[in-house]
CSV table of C-alpha atoms in Angstrom, one decimal:
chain,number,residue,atom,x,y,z
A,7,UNK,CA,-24.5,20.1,52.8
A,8,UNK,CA,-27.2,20.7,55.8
A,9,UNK,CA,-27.2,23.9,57.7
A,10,UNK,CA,-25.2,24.2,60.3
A,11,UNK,CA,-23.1,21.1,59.3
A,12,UNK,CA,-19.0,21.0,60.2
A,13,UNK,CA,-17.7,18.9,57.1
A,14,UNK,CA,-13.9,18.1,57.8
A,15,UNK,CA,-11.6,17.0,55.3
A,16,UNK,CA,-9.0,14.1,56.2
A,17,UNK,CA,-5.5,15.2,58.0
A,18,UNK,CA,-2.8,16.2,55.3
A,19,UNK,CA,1.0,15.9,57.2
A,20,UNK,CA,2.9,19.4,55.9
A,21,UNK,CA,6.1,20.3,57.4
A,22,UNK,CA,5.9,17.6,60.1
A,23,UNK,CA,2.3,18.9,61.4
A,24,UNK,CA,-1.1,17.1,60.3
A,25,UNK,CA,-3.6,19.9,59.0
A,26,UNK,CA,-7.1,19.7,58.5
A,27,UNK,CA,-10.4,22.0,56.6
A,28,UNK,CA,-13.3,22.2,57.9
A,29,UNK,CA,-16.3,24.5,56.4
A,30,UNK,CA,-20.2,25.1,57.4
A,31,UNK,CA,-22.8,26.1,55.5
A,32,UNK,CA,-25.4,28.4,58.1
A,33,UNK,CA,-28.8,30.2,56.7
A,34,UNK,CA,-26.9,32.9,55.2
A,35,UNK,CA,-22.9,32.8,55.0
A,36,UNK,CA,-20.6,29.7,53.8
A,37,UNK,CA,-18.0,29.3,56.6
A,38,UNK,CA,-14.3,27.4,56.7
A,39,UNK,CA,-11.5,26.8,59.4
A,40,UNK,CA,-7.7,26.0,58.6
A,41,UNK,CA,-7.1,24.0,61.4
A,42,UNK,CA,-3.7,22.9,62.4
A,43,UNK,CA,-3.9,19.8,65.1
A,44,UNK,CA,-0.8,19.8,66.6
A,45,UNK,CA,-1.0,18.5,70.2
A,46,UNK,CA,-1.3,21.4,72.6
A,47,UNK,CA,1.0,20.9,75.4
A,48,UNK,CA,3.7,22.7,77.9
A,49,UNK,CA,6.4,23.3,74.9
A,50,UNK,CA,5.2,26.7,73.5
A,51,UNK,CA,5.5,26.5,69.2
A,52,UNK,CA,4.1,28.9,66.6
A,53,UNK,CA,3.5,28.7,62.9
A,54,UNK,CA,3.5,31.9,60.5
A,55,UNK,CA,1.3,31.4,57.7
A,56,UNK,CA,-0.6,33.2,54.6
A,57,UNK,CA,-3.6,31.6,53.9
A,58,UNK,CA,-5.1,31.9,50.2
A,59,UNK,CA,-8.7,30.9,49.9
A,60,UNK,CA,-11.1,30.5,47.1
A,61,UNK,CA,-14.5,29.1,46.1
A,62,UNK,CA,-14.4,28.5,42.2
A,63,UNK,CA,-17.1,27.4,39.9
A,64,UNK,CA,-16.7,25.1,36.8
A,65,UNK,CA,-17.1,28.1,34.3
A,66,UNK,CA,-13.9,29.9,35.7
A,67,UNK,CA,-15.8,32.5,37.7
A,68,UNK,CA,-14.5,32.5,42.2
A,69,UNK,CA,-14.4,34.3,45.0
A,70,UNK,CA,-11.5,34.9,47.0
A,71,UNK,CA,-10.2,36.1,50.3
A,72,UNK,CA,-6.6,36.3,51.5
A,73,UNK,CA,-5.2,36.6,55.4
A,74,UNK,CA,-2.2,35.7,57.6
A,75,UNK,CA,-2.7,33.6,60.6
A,76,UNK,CA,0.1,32.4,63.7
A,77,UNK,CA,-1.0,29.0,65.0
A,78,UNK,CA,0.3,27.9,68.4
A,79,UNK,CA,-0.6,26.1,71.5
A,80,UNK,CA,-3.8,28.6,72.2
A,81,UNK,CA,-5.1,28.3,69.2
A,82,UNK,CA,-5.9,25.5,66.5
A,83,UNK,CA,-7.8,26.7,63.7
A,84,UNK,CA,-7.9,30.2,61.2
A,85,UNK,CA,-10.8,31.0,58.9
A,86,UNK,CA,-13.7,33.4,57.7
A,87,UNK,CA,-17.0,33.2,59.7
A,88,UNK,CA,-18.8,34.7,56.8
A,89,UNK,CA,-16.7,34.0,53.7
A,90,UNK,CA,-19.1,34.6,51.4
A,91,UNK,CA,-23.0,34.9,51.6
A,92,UNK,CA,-25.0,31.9,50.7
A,93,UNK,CA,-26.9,34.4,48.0
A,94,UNK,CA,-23.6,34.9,46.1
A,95,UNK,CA,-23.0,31.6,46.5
A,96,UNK,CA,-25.7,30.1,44.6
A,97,UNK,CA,-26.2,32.9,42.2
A,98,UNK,CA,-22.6,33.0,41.2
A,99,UNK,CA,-20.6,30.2,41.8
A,100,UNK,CA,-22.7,27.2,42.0
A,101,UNK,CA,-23.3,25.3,39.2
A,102,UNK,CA,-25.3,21.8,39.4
A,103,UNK,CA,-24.7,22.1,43.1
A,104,UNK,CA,-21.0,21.9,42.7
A,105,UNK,CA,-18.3,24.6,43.8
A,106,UNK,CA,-14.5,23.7,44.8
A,107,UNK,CA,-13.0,25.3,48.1
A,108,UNK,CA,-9.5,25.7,47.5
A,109,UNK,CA,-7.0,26.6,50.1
A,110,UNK,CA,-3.1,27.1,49.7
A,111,UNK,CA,-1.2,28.1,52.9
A,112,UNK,CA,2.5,29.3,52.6
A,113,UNK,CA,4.4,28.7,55.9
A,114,UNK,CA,6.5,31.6,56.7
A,115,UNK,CA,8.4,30.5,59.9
A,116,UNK,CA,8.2,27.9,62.3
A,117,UNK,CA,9.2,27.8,66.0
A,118,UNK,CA,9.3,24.6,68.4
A,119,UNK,CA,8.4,22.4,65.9
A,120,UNK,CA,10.9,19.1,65.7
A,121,UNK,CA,12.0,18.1,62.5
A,122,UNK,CA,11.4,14.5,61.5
A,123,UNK,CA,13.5,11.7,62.6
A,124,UNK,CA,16.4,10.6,60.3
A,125,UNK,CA,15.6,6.9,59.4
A,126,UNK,CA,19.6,6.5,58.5
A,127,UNK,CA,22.9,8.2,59.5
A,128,UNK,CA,25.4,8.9,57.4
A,129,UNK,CA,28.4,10.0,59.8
A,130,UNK,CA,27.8,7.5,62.5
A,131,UNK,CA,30.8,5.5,63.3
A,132,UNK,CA,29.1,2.6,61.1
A,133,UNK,CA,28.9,4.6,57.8
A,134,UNK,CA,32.7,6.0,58.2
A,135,UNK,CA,33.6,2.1,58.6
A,136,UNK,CA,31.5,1.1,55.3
A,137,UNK,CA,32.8,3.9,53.6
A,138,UNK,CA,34.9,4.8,50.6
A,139,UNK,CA,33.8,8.2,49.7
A,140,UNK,CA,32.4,11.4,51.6
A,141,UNK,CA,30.2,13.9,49.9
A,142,UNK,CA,30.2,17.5,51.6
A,143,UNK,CA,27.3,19.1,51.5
A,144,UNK,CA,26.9,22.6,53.2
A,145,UNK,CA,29.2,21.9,55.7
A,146,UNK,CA,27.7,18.4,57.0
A,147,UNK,CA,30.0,15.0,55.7
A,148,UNK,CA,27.6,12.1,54.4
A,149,UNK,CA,29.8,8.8,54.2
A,150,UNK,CA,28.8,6.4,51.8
A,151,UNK,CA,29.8,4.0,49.1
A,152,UNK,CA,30.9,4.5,45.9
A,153,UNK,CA,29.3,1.4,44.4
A,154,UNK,CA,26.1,2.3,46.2
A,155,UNK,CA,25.9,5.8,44.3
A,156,UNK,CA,26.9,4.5,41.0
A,157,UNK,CA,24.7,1.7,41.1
A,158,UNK,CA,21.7,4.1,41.2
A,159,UNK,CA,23.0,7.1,39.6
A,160,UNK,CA,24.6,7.9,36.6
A,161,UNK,CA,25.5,11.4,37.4
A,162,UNK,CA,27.9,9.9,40.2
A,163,UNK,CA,28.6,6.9,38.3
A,164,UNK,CA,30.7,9.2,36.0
A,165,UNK,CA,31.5,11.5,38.6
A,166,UNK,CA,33.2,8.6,40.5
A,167,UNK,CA,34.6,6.1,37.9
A,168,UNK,CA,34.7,8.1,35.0
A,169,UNK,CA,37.7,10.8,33.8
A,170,UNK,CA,37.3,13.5,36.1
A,171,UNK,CA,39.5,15.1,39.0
A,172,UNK,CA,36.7,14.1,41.8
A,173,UNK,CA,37.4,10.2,40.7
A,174,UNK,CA,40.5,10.4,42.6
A,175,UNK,CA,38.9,12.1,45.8
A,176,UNK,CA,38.0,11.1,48.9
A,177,UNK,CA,36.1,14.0,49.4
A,178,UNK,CA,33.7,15.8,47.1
A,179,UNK,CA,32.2,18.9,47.2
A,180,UNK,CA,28.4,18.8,46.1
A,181,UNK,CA,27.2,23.2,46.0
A,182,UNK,CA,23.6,24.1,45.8
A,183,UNK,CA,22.0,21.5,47.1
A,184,UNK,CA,19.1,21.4,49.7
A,185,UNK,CA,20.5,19.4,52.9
A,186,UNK,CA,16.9,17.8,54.2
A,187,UNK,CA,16.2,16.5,50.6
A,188,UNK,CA,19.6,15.0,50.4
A,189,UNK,CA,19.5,13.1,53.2
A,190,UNK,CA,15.9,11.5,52.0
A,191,UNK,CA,17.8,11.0,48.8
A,192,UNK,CA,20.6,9.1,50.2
A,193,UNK,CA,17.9,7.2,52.7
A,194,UNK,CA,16.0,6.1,49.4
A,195,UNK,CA,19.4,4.9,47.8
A,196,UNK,CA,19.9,2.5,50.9
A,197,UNK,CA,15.9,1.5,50.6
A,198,UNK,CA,14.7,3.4,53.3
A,199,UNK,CA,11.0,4.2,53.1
A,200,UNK,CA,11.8,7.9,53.5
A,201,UNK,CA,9.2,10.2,51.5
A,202,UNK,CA,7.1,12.7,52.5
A,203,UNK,CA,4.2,14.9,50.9
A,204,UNK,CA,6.5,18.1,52.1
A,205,UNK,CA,9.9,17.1,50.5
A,206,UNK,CA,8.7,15.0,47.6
A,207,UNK,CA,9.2,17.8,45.2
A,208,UNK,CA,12.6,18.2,46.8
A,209,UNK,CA,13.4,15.1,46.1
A,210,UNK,CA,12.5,14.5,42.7
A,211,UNK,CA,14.7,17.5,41.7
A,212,UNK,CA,17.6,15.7,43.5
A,213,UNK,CA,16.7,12.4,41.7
A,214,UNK,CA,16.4,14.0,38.1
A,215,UNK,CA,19.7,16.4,39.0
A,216,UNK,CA,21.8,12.7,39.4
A,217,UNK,CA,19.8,10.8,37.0
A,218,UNK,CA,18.4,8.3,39.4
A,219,UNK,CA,15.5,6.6,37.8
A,220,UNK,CA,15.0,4.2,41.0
A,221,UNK,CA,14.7,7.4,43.3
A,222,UNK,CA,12.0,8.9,40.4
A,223,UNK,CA,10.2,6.0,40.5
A,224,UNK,CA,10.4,5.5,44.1
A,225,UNK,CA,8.7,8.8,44.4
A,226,UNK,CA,6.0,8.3,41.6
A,227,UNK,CA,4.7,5.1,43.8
A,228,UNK,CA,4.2,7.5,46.5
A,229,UNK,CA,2.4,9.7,44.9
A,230,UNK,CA,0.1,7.4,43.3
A,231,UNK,CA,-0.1,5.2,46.6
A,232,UNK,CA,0.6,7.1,49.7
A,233,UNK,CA,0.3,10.6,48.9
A,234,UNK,CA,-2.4,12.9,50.4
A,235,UNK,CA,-1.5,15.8,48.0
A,236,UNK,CA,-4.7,17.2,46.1
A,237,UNK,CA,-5.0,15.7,42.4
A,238,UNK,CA,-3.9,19.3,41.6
A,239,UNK,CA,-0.7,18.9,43.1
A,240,UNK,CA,0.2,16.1,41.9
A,241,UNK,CA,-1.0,16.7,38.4
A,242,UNK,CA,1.2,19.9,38.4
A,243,UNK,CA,4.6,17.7,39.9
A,244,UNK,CA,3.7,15.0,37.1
A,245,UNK,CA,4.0,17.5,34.6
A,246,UNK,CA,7.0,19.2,35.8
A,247,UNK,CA,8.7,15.8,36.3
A,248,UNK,CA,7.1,14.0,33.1
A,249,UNK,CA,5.8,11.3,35.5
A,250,UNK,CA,3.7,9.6,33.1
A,251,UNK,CA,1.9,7.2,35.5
A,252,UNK,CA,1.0,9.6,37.9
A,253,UNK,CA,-0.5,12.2,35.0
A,254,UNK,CA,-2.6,9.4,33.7
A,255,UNK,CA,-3.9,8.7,37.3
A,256,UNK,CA,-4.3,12.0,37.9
A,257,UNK,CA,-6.3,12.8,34.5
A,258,UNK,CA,-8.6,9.4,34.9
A,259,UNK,CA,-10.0,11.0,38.6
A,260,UNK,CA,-11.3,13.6,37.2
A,261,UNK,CA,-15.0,12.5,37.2
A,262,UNK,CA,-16.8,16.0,37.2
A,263,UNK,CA,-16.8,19.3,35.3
A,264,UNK,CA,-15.5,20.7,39.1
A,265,UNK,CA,-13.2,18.2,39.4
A,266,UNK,CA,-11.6,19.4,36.1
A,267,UNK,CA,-11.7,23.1,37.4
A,268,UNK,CA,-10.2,22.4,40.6
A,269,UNK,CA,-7.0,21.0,38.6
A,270,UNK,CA,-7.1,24.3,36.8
A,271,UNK,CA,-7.6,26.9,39.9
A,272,UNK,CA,-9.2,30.1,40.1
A,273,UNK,CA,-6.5,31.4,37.3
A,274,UNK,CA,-8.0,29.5,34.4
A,275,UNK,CA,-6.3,27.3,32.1
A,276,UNK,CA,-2.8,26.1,32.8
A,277,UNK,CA,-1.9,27.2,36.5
A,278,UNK,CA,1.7,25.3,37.1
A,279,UNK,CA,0.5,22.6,34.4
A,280,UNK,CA,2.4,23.3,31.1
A,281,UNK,CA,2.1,19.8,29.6
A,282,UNK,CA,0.4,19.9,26.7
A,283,UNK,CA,-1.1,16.8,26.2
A,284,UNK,CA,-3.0,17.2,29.6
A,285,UNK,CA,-4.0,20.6,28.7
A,286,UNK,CA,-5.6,19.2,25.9
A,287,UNK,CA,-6.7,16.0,28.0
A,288,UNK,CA,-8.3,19.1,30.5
A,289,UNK,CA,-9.9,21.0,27.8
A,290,UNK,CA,-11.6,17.8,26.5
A,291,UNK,CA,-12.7,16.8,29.7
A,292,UNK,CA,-14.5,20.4,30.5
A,293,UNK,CA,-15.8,20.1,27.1
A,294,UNK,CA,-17.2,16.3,27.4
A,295,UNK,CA,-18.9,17.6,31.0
A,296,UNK,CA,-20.6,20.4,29.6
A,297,UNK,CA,-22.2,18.8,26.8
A,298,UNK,CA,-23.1,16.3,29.0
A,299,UNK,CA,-25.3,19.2,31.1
């Protein structure tokens, strides 16, 4: 980096608003900016967040800083002017000229911002003509087709056609189930191009909970093709949904000793990855880069 140089990072889409970084290196302090670019117009909107940011170095050591910020339409961007001096910098953290900035923001509440567009209803007057069975979930009727469920899930394939009191329903009752991620996961089953790096998780639950291995592999195509989630992220939701594609992507990225610790975070070893076969993958990597110094 030069002094006095703004570096921004690419816009990530979370919760239906892009989001961008962007961090500065002066004489003496490392800089960085959370920036959310939402237009700014007449319609007044806010955003609650926490904002969790750390510099880590390839040998585990970082330095960290935690803060809330409300974004609205007066004003775009959070951050620390001086988030650390450069001194610290290079005497602590930097090693071969590499350091990872990592930021995690947790949205708290959100006011005035729309929700994305449905790309298919399901209680139209066309679905309740195509239909032969209605699933009730919190309240809100989805009418679809029995053949179209069973055809790509086994779950409802047995719910539906198999010896149980809901095969002979018009109506059933699905409890604990989050209503945005079910209706991507019904848009998927009717080949809608649906997904998005803020319900993806979401949806993978919902396609593992009825065994639809379409909907999972659906969403691992995303991840590997579309997805602007950090390799981090998406290592973690590969091992939590044994997506064996998108671990091996993942894994074969990683071309740097930093690159390696950014999959690990500031907390070491592990951090929401608990397959072991990429630990081990992780731990060989580290090892291979540091031999390599």
């Amino acid at each position: 980096m030069k002094i006095n140089e703004t570096i921004s990072t690419e816009l990530v889409n979370q919760c239906n608003v892009p989001w961008k970084i962007a961090y500065l290196q002066t004489a003496t302090h490392f800089s960085f900016l959370v920036f959310c670019e939402r237009n700014r117009d007449d319609v007044d909107w806010s955003i609650s967040t926490t904002i969790h940011a750390s510099l880590n170095s390839s040998d585990g050591k970082y330095f960290s800083e935690v803060f809330t910020a409300t974004y609205g339409n007066r004003k775009e961007g959070y951050g620390v002017k001086e988030f650390i001096s450069m001194k610290d910098l290079r005497e602590k953290l930097l090693i071969n000229d590499e350091v990872v900035l990592e930021i995690k923001f947790e949205i708290h509440e959100m006011t005035g911002i729309d929700t994305p567009p449905t790309l298919k209803n399901f209680d139209d007057n066309e679905a309740k003509e195509m239909s032969d069975v209605t699933l009730l979930v919190d309240d809100r009727r989805f009418y679809v087709s029995k053949l179209t469920l069973a055809q790509q899930s086994t779950y409802f394939r047995s719910l539906i056609f198999g010896n149980f009191k809901e095969s002979k329903e018009s109506e059933i009752t699905l409890k604990d189930i989050d209503l945005d991620a079910f209706q991507v996961y019904l848009e998927i089953l009717y080949l809608e191009q649906a997904l998005t790096d803020s319900c993806i998780e979401d949806v993978l639950k919902l396609s593992q909970m009825y065994d639809s291995k379409n909907v999972t592999r659906v969403c691992e195509n995303f991840l590997l093709r579309e997805s602007n989630l950090s390799t981090k992220k998406k290592l973690q939701i590969g091992c939590h949904f044994d997506l064996k594609e998108l671990k091996k992507s993942c894994l074969e990225s990683l071309k740097t000793a930093a690159d390696v610790r950014a999959c690990m975070g500031c907390r070491g070893l592990g951090n929401g990855i608990n397959d072991p076969e990429v630990l081990r993958s992780l731990v060989e990597k580290m090892l291979s880069f540091m031999r390599l110094k």
